[in-house]
Amino acid sequence: MNPDGVAGVILAGGLARRMGGGDKALRPLGGITLLDRLIARAAPQVSALWLNANGDPSRFARWGLPVVPDDVPGAPGPLAGILAALDLAAATRPEIGLVASFPCDAPFIPRDLVARLAAARRDQGGAIAVAASGGRVHPVAALWPVALRHDLRQALVEEGLRKVERWAGRHGFAVAEFAADPVDPFLNGNTPEDLVEAERLLAQHPELG
């Protein structure tokens, strides 16, 4: 997949309830923020990188990423951030046909995620491609066609749909499998305890830095 046809969005628009609130993306891991780690891994894989976040965008100013807020009210979850990115691509970057989504709390996301998602989509024939590891699908780490944005808006606004995997399943999705050993690349920092575990893994596997 030529990255010229793919944009990326780091999804940081959630309420982080299990983390005690605030911005998960700004939590430290190994001396830098989760957002720093996501940018370092995601930016080389795409032609443009955006940040989906709500509230005052100035708190992210030092990273220099365009901040794209949800425009569906009620904090409906990751699908709203994906929709915001698809709409932005359609409005400003007509050459982009696909948007890759990266969860902000997955600091070890694969450096070849987009290439392998694109290959799975091509080889398996799904409209969407999602990552999987350790017997689990990770539908927020995925590749989305810009052309599906109108369908997604209808599902969110008119149907109240919230589950990412359920909406992806309507259109058929390919699956890109990643090894979970020795470290699951989709380990999530949902809780303070998760970040403690991530610190431990980072100390054991410095190549993850």
PDB file of C-alpha atoms in Angstrom:
ATOM      1  CA  MET A   1       0.000   0.000   0.000  1.00  0.00           C
ATOM      2  CA  ASN A   2       1.316   3.428  -0.981  1.00  0.00           C
ATOM      3  CA  PRO A   3       1.073   5.602   2.148  1.00  0.00           C
ATOM      4  CA  ASP A   4       0.155   8.544  -0.094  1.00  0.00           C
ATOM      5  CA  GLY A   5      -3.350   7.086  -0.187  1.00  0.00           C
ATOM      6  CA  VAL A   6      -3.629   6.550   3.578  1.00  0.00           C
ATOM      7  CA  ALA A   7      -4.071   9.043   6.403  1.00  0.00           C
ATOM      8  CA  GLY A   8      -3.912   8.147  10.077  1.00  0.00           C
ATOM      9  CA  VAL A   9      -5.816   9.226  13.161  1.00  0.00           C
ATOM     10  CA  ILE A  10      -4.784   8.701  16.765  1.00  0.00           C
ATOM     11  CA  LEU A  11      -7.974   8.177  18.736  1.00  0.00           C
ATOM     12  CA  ALA A  12      -7.766  10.129  21.998  1.00  0.00           C
ATOM     13  CA  GLY A  13     -11.329  11.344  22.342  1.00  0.00           C
ATOM     14  CA  GLY A  14     -12.477   8.995  25.097  1.00  0.00           C
ATOM     15  CA  LEU A  15     -13.336   9.861  28.687  1.00  0.00           C
ATOM     16  CA  ALA A  16     -10.656   7.560  30.212  1.00  0.00           C
ATOM     17  CA  ARG A  17     -12.948   6.535  33.064  1.00  0.00           C
ATOM     18  CA  ARG A  18     -10.857   3.485  34.010  1.00  0.00           C
ATOM     19  CA  MET A  19      -7.777   5.706  34.142  1.00  0.00           C
ATOM     20  CA  GLY A  20      -9.509   8.112  36.488  1.00  0.00           C
ATOM     21  CA  GLY A  21     -10.307  10.697  33.815  1.00  0.00           C
ATOM     22  CA  GLY A  22      -8.107  13.161  31.982  1.00  0.00           C
ATOM     23  CA  ASP A  23      -6.124  12.539  28.825  1.00  0.00           C
ATOM     24  CA  LYS A  24      -4.773   9.007  28.556  1.00  0.00           C
ATOM     25  CA  ALA A  25      -2.628  10.129  25.645  1.00  0.00           C
ATOM     26  CA  LEU A  26      -0.661  12.434  27.961  1.00  0.00           C
ATOM     27  CA  ARG A  27       0.164   9.776  30.558  1.00  0.00           C
ATOM     28  CA  PRO A  28       3.884   9.028  30.790  1.00  0.00           C
ATOM     29  CA  LEU A  29       5.509   5.741  29.858  1.00  0.00           C
ATOM     30  CA  GLY A  30       9.265   5.337  29.966  1.00  0.00           C
ATOM     31  CA  GLY A  31       9.821   9.048  30.361  1.00  0.00           C
ATOM     32  CA  ILE A  32       7.671  10.229  27.447  1.00  0.00           C
ATOM     33  CA  THR A  33       3.935  10.385  26.852  1.00  0.00           C
ATOM     34  CA  LEU A  34       1.820   7.706  25.234  1.00  0.00           C
ATOM     35  CA  LEU A  35       1.114  10.246  22.512  1.00  0.00           C
ATOM     36  CA  ASP A  36       4.827  10.638  21.780  1.00  0.00           C
ATOM     37  CA  ARG A  37       5.087   6.870  21.385  1.00  0.00           C
ATOM     38  CA  LEU A  38       2.068   6.678  19.084  1.00  0.00           C
ATOM     39  CA  ILE A  39       3.300   9.494  16.872  1.00  0.00           C
ATOM     40  CA  ALA A  40       6.725   7.887  16.516  1.00  0.00           C
ATOM     41  CA  ARG A  41       5.157   4.605  15.422  1.00  0.00           C
ATOM     42  CA  ALA A  42       2.229   5.886  13.368  1.00  0.00           C
ATOM     43  CA  ALA A  43       3.600   8.889  11.484  1.00  0.00           C
ATOM     44  CA  PRO A  44       6.010   6.956   9.209  1.00  0.00           C
ATOM     45  CA  GLN A  45       3.147   4.681   8.111  1.00  0.00           C
ATOM     46  CA  VAL A  46       0.816   7.353   6.717  1.00  0.00           C
ATOM     47  CA  SER A  47       0.884  10.454   4.533  1.00  0.00           C
ATOM     48  CA  ALA A  48      -0.957  12.623   7.084  1.00  0.00           C
ATOM     49  CA  LEU A  49      -1.522  12.108  10.810  1.00  0.00           C
ATOM     50  CA  TRP A  50      -4.348  13.652  12.821  1.00  0.00           C
ATOM     51  CA  LEU A  51      -5.365  13.544  16.471  1.00  0.00           C
ATOM     52  CA  ASN A  52      -8.968  12.938  17.437  1.00  0.00           C
ATOM     53  CA  ALA A  53      -9.563  14.681  20.767  1.00  0.00           C
ATOM     54  CA  ASN A  54     -12.293  16.781  22.366  1.00  0.00           C
ATOM     55  CA  GLY A  55     -12.134  19.909  24.490  1.00  0.00           C
ATOM     56  CA  ASP A  56      -9.489  22.619  24.264  1.00  0.00           C
ATOM     57  CA  PRO A  57      -7.069  21.606  21.478  1.00  0.00           C
ATOM     58  CA  SER A  58      -4.316  23.892  22.802  1.00  0.00           C
ATOM     59  CA  ARG A  59      -3.213  21.233  25.290  1.00  0.00           C
ATOM     60  CA  PHE A  60      -1.870  19.275  22.324  1.00  0.00           C
ATOM     61  CA  ALA A  61      -0.266  22.245  20.583  1.00  0.00           C
ATOM     62  CA  ARG A  62       3.340  21.201  21.098  1.00  0.00           C
ATOM     63  CA  TRP A  63       2.882  18.074  18.995  1.00  0.00           C
ATOM     64  CA  GLY A  64       1.798  20.059  15.943  1.00  0.00           C
ATOM     65  CA  LEU A  65      -0.899  17.621  14.844  1.00  0.00           C
ATOM     66  CA  PRO A  66      -4.232  18.809  13.472  1.00  0.00           C
ATOM     67  CA  VAL A  67      -6.789  18.121  16.230  1.00  0.00           C
ATOM     68  CA  VAL A  68     -10.097  16.737  14.964  1.00  0.00           C
ATOM     69  CA  PRO A  69     -12.953  16.693  17.502  1.00  0.00           C
ATOM     70  CA  ASP A  70     -16.018  14.479  17.423  1.00  0.00           C
ATOM     71  CA  ASP A  71     -19.023  16.135  15.841  1.00  0.00           C
ATOM     72  CA  VAL A  72     -21.496  13.546  17.129  1.00  0.00           C
ATOM     73  CA  PRO A  73     -22.680  14.575  20.620  1.00  0.00           C
ATOM     74  CA  GLY A  74     -22.814  12.400  23.700  1.00  0.00           C
ATOM     75  CA  ALA A  75     -19.300  10.920  23.699  1.00  0.00           C
ATOM     76  CA  PRO A  76     -20.297   7.962  21.521  1.00  0.00           C
ATOM     77  CA  GLY A  77     -16.836   6.407  21.520  1.00  0.00           C
ATOM     78  CA  PRO A  78     -14.207   5.499  18.924  1.00  0.00           C
ATOM     79  CA  LEU A  79     -16.596   5.371  15.983  1.00  0.00           C
ATOM     80  CA  ALA A  80     -17.151   9.123  16.328  1.00  0.00           C
ATOM     81  CA  GLY A  81     -13.407   9.739  16.092  1.00  0.00           C
ATOM     82  CA  ILE A  82     -13.140   7.489  13.063  1.00  0.00           C
ATOM     83  CA  LEU A  83     -16.022   9.364  11.432  1.00  0.00           C
ATOM     84  CA  ALA A  84     -14.381  12.716  12.145  1.00  0.00           C
ATOM     85  CA  ALA A  85     -11.216  11.550  10.405  1.00  0.00           C
ATOM     86  CA  LEU A  86     -13.091  10.124   7.421  1.00  0.00           C
ATOM     87  CA  ASP A  87     -14.957  13.406   7.013  1.00  0.00           C
ATOM     88  CA  LEU A  88     -11.736  15.414   7.265  1.00  0.00           C
ATOM     89  CA  ALA A  89     -10.080  13.249   4.626  1.00  0.00           C
ATOM     90  CA  ALA A  90     -13.031  13.704   2.271  1.00  0.00           C
ATOM     91  CA  ALA A  91     -13.096  17.471   2.803  1.00  0.00           C
ATOM     92  CA  THR A  92      -9.387  18.258   2.624  1.00  0.00           C
ATOM     93  CA  ARG A  93      -7.456  15.366   1.081  1.00  0.00           C
ATOM     94  CA  PRO A  94      -9.376  13.911  -1.871  1.00  0.00           C
ATOM     95  CA  GLU A  95      -6.392  11.735  -2.816  1.00  0.00           C
ATOM     96  CA  ILE A  96      -6.785   9.776   0.425  1.00  0.00           C
ATOM     97  CA  GLY A  97      -9.046   6.758   0.165  1.00  0.00           C
ATOM     98  CA  LEU A  98      -8.298   5.067   3.490  1.00  0.00           C
ATOM     99  CA  VAL A  99      -7.810   6.151   7.095  1.00  0.00           C
ATOM    100  CA  ALA A 100      -5.879   4.058   9.610  1.00  0.00           C
ATOM    101  CA  SER A 101      -6.960   4.367  13.238  1.00  0.00           C
ATOM    102  CA  PHE A 102      -4.510   4.017  16.118  1.00  0.00           C
ATOM    103  CA  PRO A 103      -5.704   3.728  19.743  1.00  0.00           C
ATOM    104  CA  CYS A 104      -3.875   6.287  21.876  1.00  0.00           C
ATOM    105  CA  ASP A 105      -3.422   3.816  24.737  1.00  0.00           C
ATOM    106  CA  ALA A 106      -1.544   1.136  22.749  1.00  0.00           C
ATOM    107  CA  PRO A 107       2.100   2.252  23.024  1.00  0.00           C
ATOM    108  CA  PHE A 108       3.586  -0.802  21.302  1.00  0.00           C
ATOM    109  CA  ILE A 109       1.480  -0.618  18.124  1.00  0.00           C
ATOM    110  CA  PRO A 110       3.282  -2.399  15.252  1.00  0.00           C
ATOM    111  CA  ARG A 111       5.471  -0.281  13.006  1.00  0.00           C
ATOM    112  CA  ASP A 112       4.131  -2.200  10.013  1.00  0.00           C
ATOM    113  CA  LEU A 113       0.473  -2.074  11.081  1.00  0.00           C
ATOM    114  CA  VAL A 114      -0.815  -0.139   8.075  1.00  0.00           C
ATOM    115  CA  ALA A 115       1.092  -2.218   5.516  1.00  0.00           C
ATOM    116  CA  ARG A 116      -0.200  -5.466   6.997  1.00  0.00           C
ATOM    117  CA  LEU A 117      -3.754  -4.184   7.314  1.00  0.00           C
ATOM    118  CA  ALA A 118      -3.641  -3.121   3.655  1.00  0.00           C
ATOM    119  CA  ALA A 119      -2.295  -6.533   2.642  1.00  0.00           C
ATOM    120  CA  ALA A 120      -5.027  -8.336   4.598  1.00  0.00           C
ATOM    121  CA  ARG A 121      -7.685  -6.131   3.019  1.00  0.00           C
ATOM    122  CA  ARG A 122      -6.327  -6.841  -0.449  1.00  0.00           C
ATOM    123  CA  ASP A 123      -5.834 -10.578   0.058  1.00  0.00           C
ATOM    124  CA  GLN A 124      -9.053 -11.316   1.967  1.00  0.00           C
ATOM    125  CA  GLY A 125     -11.337  -8.931   0.151  1.00  0.00           C
ATOM    126  CA  GLY A 126     -12.853  -7.071   3.108  1.00  0.00           C
ATOM    127  CA  ALA A 127     -13.868  -3.436   2.822  1.00  0.00           C
ATOM    128  CA  ILE A 128     -12.272  -2.848   6.240  1.00  0.00           C
ATOM    129  CA  ALA A 129      -9.210  -4.461   7.816  1.00  0.00           C
ATOM    130  CA  VAL A 130      -8.691  -4.894  11.556  1.00  0.00           C
ATOM    131  CA  ALA A 131      -5.777  -6.139  13.625  1.00  0.00           C
ATOM    132  CA  ALA A 132      -5.798  -9.232  15.831  1.00  0.00           C
ATOM    133  CA  SER A 133      -3.413 -10.845  18.305  1.00  0.00           C
ATOM    134  CA  GLY A 134      -3.579 -13.565  20.913  1.00  0.00           C
ATOM    135  CA  GLY A 135      -6.968 -14.764  19.703  1.00  0.00           C
ATOM    136  CA  ARG A 136      -8.547 -11.308  20.035  1.00  0.00           C
ATOM    137  CA  VAL A 137      -9.632  -8.792  17.430  1.00  0.00           C
ATOM    138  CA  HIS A 138      -8.632  -5.157  17.990  1.00  0.00           C
ATOM    139  CA  PRO A 139     -11.181  -3.235  15.918  1.00  0.00           C
ATOM    140  CA  VAL A 140      -9.851   0.208  16.885  1.00  0.00           C
ATOM    141  CA  ALA A 141      -6.538  -0.635  15.175  1.00  0.00           C
ATOM    142  CA  ALA A 142      -7.934  -0.765  11.683  1.00  0.00           C
ATOM    143  CA  LEU A 143      -8.101   0.566   8.141  1.00  0.00           C
ATOM    144  CA  TRP A 144     -11.294   2.332   7.047  1.00  0.00           C
ATOM    145  CA  PRO A 145     -12.482   3.407   3.557  1.00  0.00           C
ATOM    146  CA  VAL A 146     -13.376   7.094   3.367  1.00  0.00           C
ATOM    147  CA  ALA A 147     -16.290   6.074   1.128  1.00  0.00           C
ATOM    148  CA  LEU A 148     -18.089   4.515   4.120  1.00  0.00           C
ATOM    149  CA  ARG A 149     -18.377   7.779   6.042  1.00  0.00           C
ATOM    150  CA  HIS A 150     -22.044   8.395   5.185  1.00  0.00           C
ATOM    151  CA  ASP A 151     -23.022   4.902   6.310  1.00  0.00           C
ATOM    152  CA  LEU A 152     -21.078   5.368   9.530  1.00  0.00           C
ATOM    153  CA  ARG A 153     -22.780   8.685  10.263  1.00  0.00           C
ATOM    154  CA  GLN A 154     -26.177   7.091   9.775  1.00  0.00           C
ATOM    155  CA  ALA A 155     -25.278   4.233  12.112  1.00  0.00           C
ATOM    156  CA  LEU A 156     -24.041   6.627  14.799  1.00  0.00           C
ATOM    157  CA  VAL A 157     -26.669   9.353  14.569  1.00  0.00           C
ATOM    158  CA  GLU A 158     -29.820   7.531  13.495  1.00  0.00           C
ATOM    159  CA  GLU A 159     -29.252   4.075  14.996  1.00  0.00           C
ATOM    160  CA  GLY A 160     -27.194   4.988  18.046  1.00  0.00           C
ATOM    161  CA  LEU A 161     -24.674   2.266  17.177  1.00  0.00           C
ATOM    162  CA  ARG A 162     -21.578   2.342  19.378  1.00  0.00           C
ATOM    163  CA  LYS A 163     -19.686  -0.935  18.943  1.00  0.00           C
ATOM    164  CA  VAL A 164     -16.841  -0.679  16.445  1.00  0.00           C
ATOM    165  CA  GLU A 165     -16.721  -4.370  15.618  1.00  0.00           C
ATOM    166  CA  ARG A 166     -20.452  -4.530  15.013  1.00  0.00           C
ATOM    167  CA  TRP A 167     -20.373  -1.733  12.448  1.00  0.00           C
ATOM    168  CA  ALA A 168     -17.253  -3.136  10.773  1.00  0.00           C
ATOM    169  CA  GLY A 169     -18.951  -6.512  10.550  1.00  0.00           C
ATOM    170  CA  ARG A 170     -21.740  -5.066   8.449  1.00  0.00           C
ATOM    171  CA  HIS A 171     -19.285  -4.317   5.688  1.00  0.00           C
ATOM    172  CA  GLY A 172     -17.059  -7.351   6.071  1.00  0.00           C
ATOM    173  CA  PHE A 173     -13.589  -7.028   7.496  1.00  0.00           C
ATOM    174  CA  ALA A 174     -10.285  -8.674   6.810  1.00  0.00           C
ATOM    175  CA  VAL A 175      -8.064  -9.608   9.749  1.00  0.00           C
ATOM    176  CA  ALA A 176      -4.327  -9.032  10.032  1.00  0.00           C
ATOM    177  CA  GLU A 177      -2.845 -11.361  12.645  1.00  0.00           C
ATOM    178  CA  PHE A 178       0.082 -10.254  14.801  1.00  0.00           C
ATOM    179  CA  ALA A 179       2.131 -12.380  17.197  1.00  0.00           C
ATOM    180  CA  ALA A 180       1.412 -11.755  20.879  1.00  0.00           C
ATOM    181  CA  ASP A 181       4.693 -13.261  22.068  1.00  0.00           C
ATOM    182  CA  PRO A 182       6.903 -12.052  23.696  1.00  0.00           C
ATOM    183  CA  VAL A 183       4.830  -8.843  23.967  1.00  0.00           C
ATOM    184  CA  ASP A 184       1.326  -8.230  22.686  1.00  0.00           C
ATOM    185  CA  PRO A 185       1.699  -5.175  20.420  1.00  0.00           C
ATOM    186  CA  PHE A 186      -1.880  -4.162  21.235  1.00  0.00           C
ATOM    187  CA  LEU A 187      -1.470  -4.045  24.991  1.00  0.00           C
ATOM    188  CA  ASN A 188      -3.794  -1.276  26.186  1.00  0.00           C
ATOM    189  CA  GLY A 189      -3.057   1.256  28.887  1.00  0.00           C
ATOM    190  CA  ASN A 190      -6.646   1.464  30.108  1.00  0.00           C
ATOM    191  CA  THR A 191      -5.840   1.574  33.823  1.00  0.00           C
ATOM    192  CA  PRO A 192      -2.924   2.688  36.024  1.00  0.00           C
ATOM    193  CA  GLU A 193      -2.140  -0.999  36.526  1.00  0.00           C
ATOM    194  CA  ASP A 194      -1.889  -1.482  32.765  1.00  0.00           C
ATOM    195  CA  LEU A 195       0.703   1.282  32.593  1.00  0.00           C
ATOM    196  CA  VAL A 196       2.709  -0.362  35.368  1.00  0.00           C
ATOM    197  CA  GLU A 197       2.737  -3.542  33.290  1.00  0.00           C
ATOM    198  CA  ALA A 198       3.753  -1.580  30.202  1.00  0.00           C
ATOM    199  CA  GLU A 199       6.660  -0.040  32.147  1.00  0.00           C
ATOM    200  CA  ARG A 200       7.769  -3.534  33.158  1.00  0.00           C
ATOM    201  CA  LEU A 201       7.628  -4.786  29.588  1.00  0.00           C
ATOM    202  CA  LEU A 202       9.491  -1.746  28.315  1.00  0.00           C
ATOM    203  CA  ALA A 203      12.282  -2.375  30.814  1.00  0.00           C
ATOM    204  CA  GLN A 204      12.500  -6.021  29.728  1.00  0.00           C
ATOM    205  CA  HIS A 205      12.280  -5.261  26.003  1.00  0.00           C
ATOM    206  CA  PRO A 206      14.066  -1.982  25.286  1.00  0.00           C
ATOM    207  CA  GLU A 207      13.524  -2.529  21.560  1.00  0.00           C
ATOM    208  CA  LEU A 208       9.940  -1.451  22.190  1.00  0.00           C
ATOM    209  CA  GLY A 209      11.093   2.077  22.989  1.00  0.00           C
TER     210      GLY A 209
END
